[in-house]
CSV table of C-alpha atoms in Angstrom, one decimal:
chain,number,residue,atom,x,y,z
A,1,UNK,CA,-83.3,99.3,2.6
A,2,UNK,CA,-79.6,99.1,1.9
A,3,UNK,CA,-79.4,95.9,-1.0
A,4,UNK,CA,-82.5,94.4,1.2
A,5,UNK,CA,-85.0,93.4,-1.0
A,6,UNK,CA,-89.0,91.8,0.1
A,7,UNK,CA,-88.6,88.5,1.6
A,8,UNK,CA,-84.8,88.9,2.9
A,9,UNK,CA,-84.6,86.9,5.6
A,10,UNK,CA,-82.3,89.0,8.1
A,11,UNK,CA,-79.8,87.9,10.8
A,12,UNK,CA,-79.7,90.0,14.1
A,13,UNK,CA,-76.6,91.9,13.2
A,14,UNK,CA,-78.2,92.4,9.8
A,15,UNK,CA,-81.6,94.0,12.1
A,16,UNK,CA,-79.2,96.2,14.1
A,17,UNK,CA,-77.0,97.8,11.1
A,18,UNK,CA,-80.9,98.6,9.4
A,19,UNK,CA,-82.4,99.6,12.6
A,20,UNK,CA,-79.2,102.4,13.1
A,21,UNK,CA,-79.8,103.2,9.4
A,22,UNK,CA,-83.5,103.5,9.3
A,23,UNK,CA,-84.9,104.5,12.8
A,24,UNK,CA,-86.8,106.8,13.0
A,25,UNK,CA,-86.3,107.8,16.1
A,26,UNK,CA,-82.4,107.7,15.9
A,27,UNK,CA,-82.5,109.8,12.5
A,28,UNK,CA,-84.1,112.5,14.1
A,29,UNK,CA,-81.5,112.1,17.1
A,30,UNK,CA,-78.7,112.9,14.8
A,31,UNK,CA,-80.1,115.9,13.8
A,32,UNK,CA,-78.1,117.3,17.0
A,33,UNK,CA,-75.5,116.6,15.6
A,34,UNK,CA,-76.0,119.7,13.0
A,35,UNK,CA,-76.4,121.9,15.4
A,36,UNK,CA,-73.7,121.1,17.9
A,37,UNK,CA,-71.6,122.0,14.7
A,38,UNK,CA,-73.0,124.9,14.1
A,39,UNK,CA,-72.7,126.0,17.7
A,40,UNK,CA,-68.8,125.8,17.0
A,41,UNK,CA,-69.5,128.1,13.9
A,42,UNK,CA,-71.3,130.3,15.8
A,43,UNK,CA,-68.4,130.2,18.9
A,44,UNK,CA,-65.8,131.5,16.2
A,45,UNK,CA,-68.0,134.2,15.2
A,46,UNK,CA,-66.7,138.0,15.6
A,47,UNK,CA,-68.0,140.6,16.4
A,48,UNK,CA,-68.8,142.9,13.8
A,49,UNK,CA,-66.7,146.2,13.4
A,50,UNK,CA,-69.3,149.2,13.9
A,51,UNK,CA,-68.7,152.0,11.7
A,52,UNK,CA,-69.9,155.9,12.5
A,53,UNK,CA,-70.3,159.0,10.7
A,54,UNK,CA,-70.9,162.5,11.8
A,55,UNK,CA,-71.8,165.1,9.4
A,56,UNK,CA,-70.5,168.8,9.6
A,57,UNK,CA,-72.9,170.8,10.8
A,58,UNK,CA,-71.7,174.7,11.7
A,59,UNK,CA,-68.2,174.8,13.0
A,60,UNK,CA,-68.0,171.0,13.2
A,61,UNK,CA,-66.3,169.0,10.6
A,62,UNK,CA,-67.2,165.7,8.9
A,63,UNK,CA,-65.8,162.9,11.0
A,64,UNK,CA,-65.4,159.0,10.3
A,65,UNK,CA,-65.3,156.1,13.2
A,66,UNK,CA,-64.7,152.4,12.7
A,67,UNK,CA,-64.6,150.0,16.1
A,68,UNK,CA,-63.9,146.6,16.5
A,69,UNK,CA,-64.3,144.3,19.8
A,70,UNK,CA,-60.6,143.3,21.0
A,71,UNK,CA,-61.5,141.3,23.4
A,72,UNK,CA,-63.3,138.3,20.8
A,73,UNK,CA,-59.9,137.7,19.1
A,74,UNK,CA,-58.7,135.9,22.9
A,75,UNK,CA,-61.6,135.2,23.8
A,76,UNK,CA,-62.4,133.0,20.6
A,77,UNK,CA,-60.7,129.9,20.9
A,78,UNK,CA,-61.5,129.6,24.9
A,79,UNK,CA,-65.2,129.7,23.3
A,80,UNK,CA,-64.6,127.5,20.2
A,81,UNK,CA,-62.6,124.6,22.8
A,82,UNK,CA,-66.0,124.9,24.8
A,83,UNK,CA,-68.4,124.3,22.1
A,84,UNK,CA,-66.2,121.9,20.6
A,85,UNK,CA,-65.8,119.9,23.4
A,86,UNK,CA,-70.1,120.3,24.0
A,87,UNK,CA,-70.0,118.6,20.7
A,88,UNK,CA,-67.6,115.8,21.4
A,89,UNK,CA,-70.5,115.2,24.3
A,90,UNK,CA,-73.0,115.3,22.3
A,91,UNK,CA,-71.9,112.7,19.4
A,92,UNK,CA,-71.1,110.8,22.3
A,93,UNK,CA,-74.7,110.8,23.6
A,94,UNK,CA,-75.6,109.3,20.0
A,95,UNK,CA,-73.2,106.9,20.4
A,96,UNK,CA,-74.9,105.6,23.4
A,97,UNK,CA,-78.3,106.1,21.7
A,98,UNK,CA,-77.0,103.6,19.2
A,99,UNK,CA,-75.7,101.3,21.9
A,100,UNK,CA,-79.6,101.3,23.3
A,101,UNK,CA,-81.1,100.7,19.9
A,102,UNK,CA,-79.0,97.9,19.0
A,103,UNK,CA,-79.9,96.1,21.8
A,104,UNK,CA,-83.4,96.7,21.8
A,105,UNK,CA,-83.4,95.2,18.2
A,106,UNK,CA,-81.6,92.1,19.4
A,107,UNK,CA,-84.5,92.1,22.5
A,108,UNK,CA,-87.3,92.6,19.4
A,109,UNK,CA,-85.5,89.7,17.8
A,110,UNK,CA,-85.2,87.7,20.9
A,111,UNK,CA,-89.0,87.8,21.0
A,112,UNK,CA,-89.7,87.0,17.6
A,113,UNK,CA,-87.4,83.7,17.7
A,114,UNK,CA,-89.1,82.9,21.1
A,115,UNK,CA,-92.8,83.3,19.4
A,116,UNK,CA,-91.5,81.5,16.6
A,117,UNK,CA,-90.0,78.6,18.6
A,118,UNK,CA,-93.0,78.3,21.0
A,119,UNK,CA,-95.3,78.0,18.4
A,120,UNK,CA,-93.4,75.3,16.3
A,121,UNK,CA,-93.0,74.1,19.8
A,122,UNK,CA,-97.2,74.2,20.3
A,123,UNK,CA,-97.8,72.6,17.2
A,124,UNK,CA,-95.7,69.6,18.0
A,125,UNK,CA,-97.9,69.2,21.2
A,126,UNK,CA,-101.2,69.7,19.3
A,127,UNK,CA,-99.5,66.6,17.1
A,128,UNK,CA,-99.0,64.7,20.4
A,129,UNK,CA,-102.4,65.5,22.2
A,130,UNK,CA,-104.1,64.7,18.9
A,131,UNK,CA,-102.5,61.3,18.6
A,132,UNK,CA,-103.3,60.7,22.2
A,133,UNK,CA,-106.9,61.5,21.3
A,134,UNK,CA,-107.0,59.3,18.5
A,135,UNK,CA,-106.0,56.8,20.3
A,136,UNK,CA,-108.0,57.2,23.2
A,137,UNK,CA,-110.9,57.7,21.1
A,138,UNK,CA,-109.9,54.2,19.6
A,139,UNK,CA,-109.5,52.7,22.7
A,140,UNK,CA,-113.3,53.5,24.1
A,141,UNK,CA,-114.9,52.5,20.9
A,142,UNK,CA,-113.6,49.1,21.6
A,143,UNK,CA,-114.6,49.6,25.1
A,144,UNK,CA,-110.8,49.5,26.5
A,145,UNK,CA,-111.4,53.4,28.6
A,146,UNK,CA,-113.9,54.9,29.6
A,147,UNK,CA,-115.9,58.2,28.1
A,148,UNK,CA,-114.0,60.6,30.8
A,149,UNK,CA,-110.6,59.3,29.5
A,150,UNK,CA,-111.5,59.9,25.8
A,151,UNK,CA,-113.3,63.7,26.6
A,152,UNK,CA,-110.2,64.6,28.9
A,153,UNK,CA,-108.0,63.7,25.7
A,154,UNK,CA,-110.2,65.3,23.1
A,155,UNK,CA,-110.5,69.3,25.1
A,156,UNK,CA,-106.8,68.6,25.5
A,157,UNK,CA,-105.9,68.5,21.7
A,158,UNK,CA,-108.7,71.4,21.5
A,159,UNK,CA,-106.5,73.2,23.8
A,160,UNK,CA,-103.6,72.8,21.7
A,161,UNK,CA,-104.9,73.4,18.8
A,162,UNK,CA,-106.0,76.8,20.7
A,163,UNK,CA,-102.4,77.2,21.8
A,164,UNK,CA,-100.9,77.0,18.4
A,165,UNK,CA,-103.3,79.8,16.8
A,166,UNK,CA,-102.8,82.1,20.3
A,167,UNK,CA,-98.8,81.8,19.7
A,168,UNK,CA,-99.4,82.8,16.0
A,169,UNK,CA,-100.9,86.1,17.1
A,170,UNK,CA,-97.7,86.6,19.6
A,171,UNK,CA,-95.4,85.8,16.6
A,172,UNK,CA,-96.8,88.5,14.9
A,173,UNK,CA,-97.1,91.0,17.4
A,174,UNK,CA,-93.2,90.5,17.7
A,175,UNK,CA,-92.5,90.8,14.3
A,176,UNK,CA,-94.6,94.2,14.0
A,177,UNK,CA,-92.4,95.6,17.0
A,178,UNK,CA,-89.1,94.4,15.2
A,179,UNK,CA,-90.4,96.5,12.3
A,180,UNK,CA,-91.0,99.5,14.1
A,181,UNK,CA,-87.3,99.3,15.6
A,182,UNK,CA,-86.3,98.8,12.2
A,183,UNK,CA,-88.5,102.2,10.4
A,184,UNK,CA,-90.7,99.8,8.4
A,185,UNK,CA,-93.9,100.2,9.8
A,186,UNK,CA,-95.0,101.9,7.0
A,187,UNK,CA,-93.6,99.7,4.4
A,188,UNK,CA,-95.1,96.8,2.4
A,189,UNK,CA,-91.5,95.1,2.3
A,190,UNK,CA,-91.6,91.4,3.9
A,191,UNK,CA,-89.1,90.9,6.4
A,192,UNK,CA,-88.9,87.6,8.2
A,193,UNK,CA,-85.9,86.7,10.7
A,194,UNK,CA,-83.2,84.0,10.2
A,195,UNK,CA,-83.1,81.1,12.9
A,196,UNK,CA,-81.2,82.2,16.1
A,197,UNK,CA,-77.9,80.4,17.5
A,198,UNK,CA,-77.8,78.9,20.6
A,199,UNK,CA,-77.2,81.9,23.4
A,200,UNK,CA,-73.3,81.9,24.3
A,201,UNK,CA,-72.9,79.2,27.1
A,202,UNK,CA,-69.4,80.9,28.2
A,203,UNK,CA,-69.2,82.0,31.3
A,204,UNK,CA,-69.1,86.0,31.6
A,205,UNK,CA,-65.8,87.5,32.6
A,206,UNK,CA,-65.0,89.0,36.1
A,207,UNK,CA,-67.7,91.4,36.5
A,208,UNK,CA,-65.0,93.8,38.3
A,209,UNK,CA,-62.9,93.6,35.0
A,210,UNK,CA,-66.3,94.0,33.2
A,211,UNK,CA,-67.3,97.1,35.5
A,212,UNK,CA,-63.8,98.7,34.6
A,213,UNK,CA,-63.8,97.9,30.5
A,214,UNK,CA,-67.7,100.0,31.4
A,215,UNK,CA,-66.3,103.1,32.9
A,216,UNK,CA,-63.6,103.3,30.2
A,217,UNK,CA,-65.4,102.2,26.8
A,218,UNK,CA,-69.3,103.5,27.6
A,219,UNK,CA,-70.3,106.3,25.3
A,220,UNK,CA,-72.4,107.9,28.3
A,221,UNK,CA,-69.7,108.1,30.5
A,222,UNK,CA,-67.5,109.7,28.5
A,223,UNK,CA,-70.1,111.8,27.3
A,224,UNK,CA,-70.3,112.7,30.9
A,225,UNK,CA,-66.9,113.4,30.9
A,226,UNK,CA,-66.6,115.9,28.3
A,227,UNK,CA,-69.5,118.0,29.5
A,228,UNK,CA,-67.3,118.2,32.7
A,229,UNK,CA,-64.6,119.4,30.8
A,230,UNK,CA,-66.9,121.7,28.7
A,231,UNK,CA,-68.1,122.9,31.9
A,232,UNK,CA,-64.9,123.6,33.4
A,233,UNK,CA,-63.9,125.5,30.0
A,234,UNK,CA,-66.8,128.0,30.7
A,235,UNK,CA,-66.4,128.2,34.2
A,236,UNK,CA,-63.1,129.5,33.4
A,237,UNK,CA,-64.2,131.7,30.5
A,238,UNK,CA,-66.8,133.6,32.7
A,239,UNK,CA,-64.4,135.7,34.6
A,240,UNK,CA,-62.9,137.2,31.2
A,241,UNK,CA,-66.4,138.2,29.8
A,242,UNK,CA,-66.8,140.8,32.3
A,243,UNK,CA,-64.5,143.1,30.0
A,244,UNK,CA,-65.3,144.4,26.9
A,245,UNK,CA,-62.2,146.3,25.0
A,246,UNK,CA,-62.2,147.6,21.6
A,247,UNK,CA,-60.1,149.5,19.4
A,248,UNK,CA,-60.8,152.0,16.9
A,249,UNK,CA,-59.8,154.4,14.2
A,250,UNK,CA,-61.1,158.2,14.2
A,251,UNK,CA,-61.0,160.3,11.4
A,252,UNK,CA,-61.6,164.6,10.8
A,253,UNK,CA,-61.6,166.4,8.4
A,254,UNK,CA,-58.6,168.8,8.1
A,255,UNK,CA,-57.0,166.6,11.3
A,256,UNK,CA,-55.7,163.3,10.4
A,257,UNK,CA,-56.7,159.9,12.1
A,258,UNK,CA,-56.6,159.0,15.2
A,259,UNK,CA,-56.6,155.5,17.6
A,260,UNK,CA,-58.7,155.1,20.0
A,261,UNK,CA,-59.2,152.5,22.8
A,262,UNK,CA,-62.5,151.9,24.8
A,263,UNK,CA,-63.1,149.6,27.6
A,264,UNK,CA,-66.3,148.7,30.1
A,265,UNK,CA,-65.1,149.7,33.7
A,266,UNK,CA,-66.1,146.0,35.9
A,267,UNK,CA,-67.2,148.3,38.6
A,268,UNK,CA,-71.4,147.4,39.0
A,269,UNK,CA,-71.1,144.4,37.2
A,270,UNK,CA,-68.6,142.0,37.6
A,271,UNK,CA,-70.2,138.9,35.4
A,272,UNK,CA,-71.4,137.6,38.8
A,273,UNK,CA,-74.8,136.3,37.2
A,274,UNK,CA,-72.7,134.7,34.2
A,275,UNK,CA,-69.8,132.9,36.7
A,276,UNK,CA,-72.5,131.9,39.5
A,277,UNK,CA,-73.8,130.2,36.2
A,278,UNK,CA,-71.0,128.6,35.0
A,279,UNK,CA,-69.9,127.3,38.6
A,280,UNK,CA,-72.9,125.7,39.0
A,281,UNK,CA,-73.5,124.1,35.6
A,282,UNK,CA,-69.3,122.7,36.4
A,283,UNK,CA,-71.2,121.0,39.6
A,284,UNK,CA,-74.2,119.5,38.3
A,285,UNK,CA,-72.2,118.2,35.4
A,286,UNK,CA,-69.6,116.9,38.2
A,287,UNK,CA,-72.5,115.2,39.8
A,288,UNK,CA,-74.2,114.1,36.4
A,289,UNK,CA,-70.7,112.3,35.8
A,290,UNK,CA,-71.0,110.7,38.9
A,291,UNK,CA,-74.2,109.2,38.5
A,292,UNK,CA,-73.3,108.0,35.1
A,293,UNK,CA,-70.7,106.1,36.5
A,294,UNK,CA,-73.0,104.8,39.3
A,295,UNK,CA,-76.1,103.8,36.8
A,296,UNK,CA,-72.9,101.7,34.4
A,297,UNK,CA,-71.6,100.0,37.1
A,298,UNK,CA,-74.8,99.1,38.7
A,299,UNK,CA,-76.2,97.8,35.2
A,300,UNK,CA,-73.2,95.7,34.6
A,301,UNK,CA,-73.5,93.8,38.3
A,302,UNK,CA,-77.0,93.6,37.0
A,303,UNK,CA,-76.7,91.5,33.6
A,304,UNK,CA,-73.8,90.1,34.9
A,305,UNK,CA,-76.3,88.4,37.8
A,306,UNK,CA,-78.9,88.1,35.0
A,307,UNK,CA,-76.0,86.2,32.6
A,308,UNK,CA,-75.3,83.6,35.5
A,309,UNK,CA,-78.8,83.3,36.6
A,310,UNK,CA,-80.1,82.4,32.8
A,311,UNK,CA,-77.2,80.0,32.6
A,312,UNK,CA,-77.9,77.9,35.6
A,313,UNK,CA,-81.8,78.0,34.5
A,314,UNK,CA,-81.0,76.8,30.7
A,315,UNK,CA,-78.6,74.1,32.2
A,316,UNK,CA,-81.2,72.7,34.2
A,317,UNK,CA,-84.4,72.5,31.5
A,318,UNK,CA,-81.4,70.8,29.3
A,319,UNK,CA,-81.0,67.7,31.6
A,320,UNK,CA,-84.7,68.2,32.6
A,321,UNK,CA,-85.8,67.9,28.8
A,322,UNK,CA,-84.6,64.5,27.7
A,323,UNK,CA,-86.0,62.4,31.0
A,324,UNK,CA,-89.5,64.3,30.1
A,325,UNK,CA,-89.0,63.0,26.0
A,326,UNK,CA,-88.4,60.0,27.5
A,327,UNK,CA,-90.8,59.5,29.7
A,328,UNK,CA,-93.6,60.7,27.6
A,329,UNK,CA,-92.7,58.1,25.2
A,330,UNK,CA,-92.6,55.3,27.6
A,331,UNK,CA,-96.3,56.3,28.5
A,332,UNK,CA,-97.9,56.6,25.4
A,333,UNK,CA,-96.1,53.0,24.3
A,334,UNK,CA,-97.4,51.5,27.7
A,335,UNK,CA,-100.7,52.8,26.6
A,336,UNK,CA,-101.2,51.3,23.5
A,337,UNK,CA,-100.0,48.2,25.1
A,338,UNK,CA,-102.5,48.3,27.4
A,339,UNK,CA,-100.6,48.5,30.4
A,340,UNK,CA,-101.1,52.3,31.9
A,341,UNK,CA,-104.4,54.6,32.2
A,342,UNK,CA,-105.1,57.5,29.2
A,343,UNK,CA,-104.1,59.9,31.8
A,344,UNK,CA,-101.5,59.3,32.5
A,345,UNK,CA,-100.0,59.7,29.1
A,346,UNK,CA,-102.2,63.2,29.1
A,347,UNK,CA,-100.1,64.2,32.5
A,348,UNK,CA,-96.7,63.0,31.0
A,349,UNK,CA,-97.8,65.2,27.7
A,350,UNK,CA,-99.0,68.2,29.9
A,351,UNK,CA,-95.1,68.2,31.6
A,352,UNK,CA,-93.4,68.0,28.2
A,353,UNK,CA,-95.4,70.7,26.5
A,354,UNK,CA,-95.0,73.2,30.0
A,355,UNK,CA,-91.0,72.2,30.0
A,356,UNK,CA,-90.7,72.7,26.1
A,357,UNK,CA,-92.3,76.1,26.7
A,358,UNK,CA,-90.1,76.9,29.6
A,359,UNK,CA,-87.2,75.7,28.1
A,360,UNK,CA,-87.6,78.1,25.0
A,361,UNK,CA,-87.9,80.6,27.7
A,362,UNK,CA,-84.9,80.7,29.3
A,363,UNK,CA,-83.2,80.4,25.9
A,364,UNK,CA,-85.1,84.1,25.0
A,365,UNK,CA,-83.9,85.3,28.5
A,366,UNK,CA,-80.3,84.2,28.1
A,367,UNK,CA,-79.8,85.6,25.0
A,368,UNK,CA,-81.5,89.1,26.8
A,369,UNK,CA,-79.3,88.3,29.8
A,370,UNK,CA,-76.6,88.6,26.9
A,371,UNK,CA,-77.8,91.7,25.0
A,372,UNK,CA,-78.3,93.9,28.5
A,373,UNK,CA,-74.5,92.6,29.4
A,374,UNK,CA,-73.0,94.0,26.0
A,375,UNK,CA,-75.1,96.9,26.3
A,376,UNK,CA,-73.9,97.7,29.7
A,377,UNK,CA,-70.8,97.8,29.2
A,378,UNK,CA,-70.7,99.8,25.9
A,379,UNK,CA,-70.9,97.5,23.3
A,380,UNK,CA,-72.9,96.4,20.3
A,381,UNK,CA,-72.4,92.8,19.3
């Protein structure tokens, strides 16, 4: 696992350099690579030279032939620029498959720090609530409430206590995704995720610059690109391979050697199959560029609203949070005074448990607002 041993506790940029290196589903991805390369083997290939012999028979005398096909030594490196330039597309096509999988391992490890954070989150509540039972168990022993008042506070700390072991089962479910991302399903090794940073506050840049740095920088569209360019290289190409020429050497016996020259006459067949082929594989990759261009800038616009929408949300819960601490504190203490109902300390400890759960929420979704922003416009951070 690359120096990681059981028990390493990973960072996300740690997940995302061990989910490129040990996905499964990427590894086999990259197995295209191999056979874009050989493609540009097989585009230099010539033909091989045919050899012929003709026995003497009767009058006729023994007679040696050797042809080779002229027409691959120009036509070679028009074929090799082609398949190179199909293999620039395809390693870029990886490249964005990368892109993707890094940020769905920052999403798996969004979800695991959210699980993990609502849960310590949920067991601070069931602390709360089961205080607030205590005491309101306390309080109608010495006949201060009333039975509905204690019951209401006891299911509450059930409920909890409920919550907590619920949010243990989404932790792990989170983890085990994370893992598959990462190609240890399979593996006994125990992998646990260091505490996350706060999501970036900053505001995003100009989503026009952002839209721009996309249709320059994103591996898809220039993937796109070079498959128009490959296109266009065998488009152009087409035309040529309606000729075949070859050149050869004849030898007799008793009469020397001889050139010769054959060519195929373009007059039934003209390629037109092969260039109606090539024209139109030059227009759907024309239109496949466009609507690479289209889906990037569209998806940038998108995180780009997401970023600012996350933002505002997080900014609110943070002023929201401290009145709620606050006020949940003020009614248990005017509770054990004496000087409030039980419920309404249960209400104020309802709101802060919902708001501490919502508020780790728009964390997870700020830090995904994040991850779908770099992803969109072509990078990995």
């Amino acid at each position: 696992m690359d120096g990681l041993s059981s028990g390493s506790s990973l960072t996300p940029d740690q997940a995302v350099t061990l989910g490129l290196l040990n996905n499964p589903d990427f590894q086999a991805a990259l197995g295209d690579l191999g056979i874009s390369q050989a493609d540009i083997v097989k585009a230099g290939e010539l033909t091989n030279p045919s050899l012929g012999l003709l026995l003497p028979h009767n009058t006729s005398a023994l007679e040696f032939t050797a042809k080779l096909p002229v027409e691959a030594l120009w036509l070679r490196p028009r074929r090799i620029k082609a398949a190179r330039l199909d293999a620039d597309a395809v390693a870029l096509k990886l490249t964005q498959g990368g892109v993707d999988l890094a940020r769905d391992v920052k999403l798996a490890c969004h979800a695991v720090e959210l699980a993990r954070t609502k849960r310590a989150r949920a067991k601070e509540s069931a602390t709360i609530f089961q205080q607030i039972s205590d005491l309101a168990g306390a309080q109608f022993r010495a006949g201060e409430t009333g039975e509905l008042e204690a019951s209401q506070a006891t299911a509450d700390a059930l409920v909890a206590r409920q919550e907590e072991l619920r949010l243990q089962y989404e932790y792990d479910l989170a983890m085990q995704h994370l893992r598959g991302l990462l190609g240890l399903s399979a593996s006994k090794e125990n992998i646990t995720l260091k505490p996350l940073p706060s999501p970036r506050l900053k505001a995003p840049a100009p989503v026009s610059r952002l839209v721009e740095e996309a249709l320059i920088n994103r591996p898809d569209v220039r993937a796109a690109e070079m498959a128009v360019e490959a296109a266009a290289a065998k488009a152009k190409l087409a035309p040529a391979e309606m000729v075949a020429l070859s050149a050869g050497l004849k030898t007799t016996e008793g009469a020397g050697t001889q050139a010769s020259f054959d060519a195929t006459l373009p007059v039934l067949n003209q390629n037109q199959g092969g260039r109606a082929v090539a024209n139109a594989q030059l227009e759907k990759a024309v239109r496949m560029l466009n609507a690479a261009r289209n889906h990037a800038a569209t998806e940038v616009r998108r995180a780009h609203l997401q970023v600012k929408a996350a933002q505002n949300v997080m900014a609110g819960w943070t002023r929201i949070m401290p009145e709620l601490d606050n006020s949940l504190k003020l009614a248990m203490r005017s509770v054990e005074l004496g000087n409030s109902p039980q419920l309404a300390t249960l209400d104020s400890a309802r709101r802060v448990a919902d708001a501490r759960s919502k508020y780790a929420e728009s964390e997870a979704k700020l830090r995904d607002a994040w991850a779908e922003l770099d992803r969109a416009g072509g990078r990995v951070r």
